[in-house]
Amino acid sequence: MFDFLAGVLAELYKIWPSFGGAIILFTTLVMLVLSPLSIKSTRSMIAMQRVGPEVKKLQAKHKGDREALNKEMMAFYQENNINPFSSCLPMLLQIPVFIVLYQVLIGLTRR
């Protein structure tokens, strides 16, 4: 992945022969590629916020019984087609990409 991203940055440098400009193009390109994941994450967070009041009602109803609360929450999420972890997954997938991007940019300073 490192070599691929470094190659992309090198090609962008050929288009715009300035490391600053190439990094701006590179950042824009990466954000465009990762935008579907960001959009999915945002939509999932909005859905979770929308059902927040109902979730609080369930929590108040089952205050002392964790097991009953978990069962009811799972049923509630299934009824509303909500996956509570779907907002986290896209972000977790982006982390390795940004780590490699950082390594590529640090590698530029060592040359």
XYZ file of C-alpha atoms in Angstrom:
111
model
C 0.000 0.000 0.000
C 2.934 2.295 0.804
C 4.473 1.811 -2.641
C 1.131 2.372 -4.358
C 0.433 5.647 -2.542
C 4.029 6.816 -3.018
C 3.678 6.069 -6.748
C 0.443 8.044 -6.930
C 2.129 10.974 -5.219
C 5.064 10.747 -7.652
C 2.668 10.806 -10.623
C 0.860 13.815 -9.181
C 4.240 15.522 -8.834
C 4.684 15.072 -12.591
C 1.344 16.826 -13.164
C 2.083 19.654 -10.719
C 5.871 19.897 -10.201
C 5.661 21.206 -6.671
C 5.514 18.972 -3.620
C 3.017 21.346 -2.022
C 0.747 21.180 -5.064
C 1.179 17.429 -5.407
C 0.251 16.962 -1.742
C -2.844 19.135 -2.204
C -3.908 17.051 -5.239
C -3.080 13.856 -3.357
C -5.119 14.887 -0.317
C -8.060 15.835 -2.534
C -7.854 12.502 -4.339
C -7.726 10.514 -1.087
C -10.683 12.426 0.337
C -12.697 11.750 -2.834
C -11.896 8.038 -2.649
C -12.791 7.832 1.053
C -15.891 10.049 0.847
C -18.351 7.140 0.357
C -17.170 5.698 3.676
C -17.557 9.073 5.370
C -21.048 9.506 3.944
C -22.097 6.044 5.136
C -20.733 6.772 8.603
C -22.533 10.114 8.772
C -25.843 8.595 7.678
C -25.538 5.912 10.317
C -24.813 8.479 13.034
C -27.849 10.509 11.957
C -30.032 7.392 12.143
C -28.725 6.663 15.648
C -29.478 10.239 16.739
C -32.964 10.012 15.271
C -33.857 7.002 17.427
C -32.006 8.347 20.490
C -35.145 9.357 22.424
C -36.682 5.914 21.934
C -33.453 4.267 23.088
C -33.508 6.412 26.237
C -37.069 5.274 26.919
C -35.941 1.653 26.657
C -33.026 2.351 28.996
C -35.360 3.937 31.546
C -37.793 1.030 31.239
C -35.094 -1.598 31.885
C -32.944 0.374 34.297
C -31.845 -2.520 36.516
C -32.031 -5.408 34.031
C -29.104 -5.287 31.576
C -30.011 -8.527 29.843
C -33.592 -7.465 29.114
C -32.341 -4.087 27.907
C -29.879 -5.717 25.510
C -32.559 -8.034 24.089
C -35.009 -5.186 23.627
C -32.349 -2.939 22.071
C -31.340 -5.650 19.586
C -34.977 -6.166 18.610
C -35.471 -2.400 18.296
C -32.415 -2.013 16.063
C -33.550 -4.912 13.856
C -37.051 -3.447 13.503
C -35.583 -0.106 12.415
C -32.817 -1.620 10.230
C -30.089 0.058 12.267
C -26.644 -1.358 12.911
C -25.130 0.499 15.888
C -21.583 -0.352 14.782
C -21.967 0.729 11.158
C -20.927 4.277 11.997
C -17.627 3.041 13.473
C -16.594 0.568 10.786
C -15.936 3.066 7.968
C -13.790 5.146 10.303
C -11.814 2.082 11.343
C -11.175 1.261 7.690
C -9.808 4.760 7.082
C -7.238 4.609 9.889
C -4.731 2.331 8.072
C -4.965 4.514 4.961
C -4.102 7.632 6.933
C -1.240 5.862 8.725
C 0.276 4.877 5.379
C -0.313 8.399 4.038
C 1.579 9.788 7.000
C 4.447 7.378 6.363
C 4.557 8.397 2.688
C 4.727 12.081 3.595
C 7.390 11.448 6.247
C 9.312 9.448 3.636
C 9.400 12.548 1.425
C 11.319 14.465 4.068
C 13.991 11.769 4.311
C 14.932 11.976 0.628
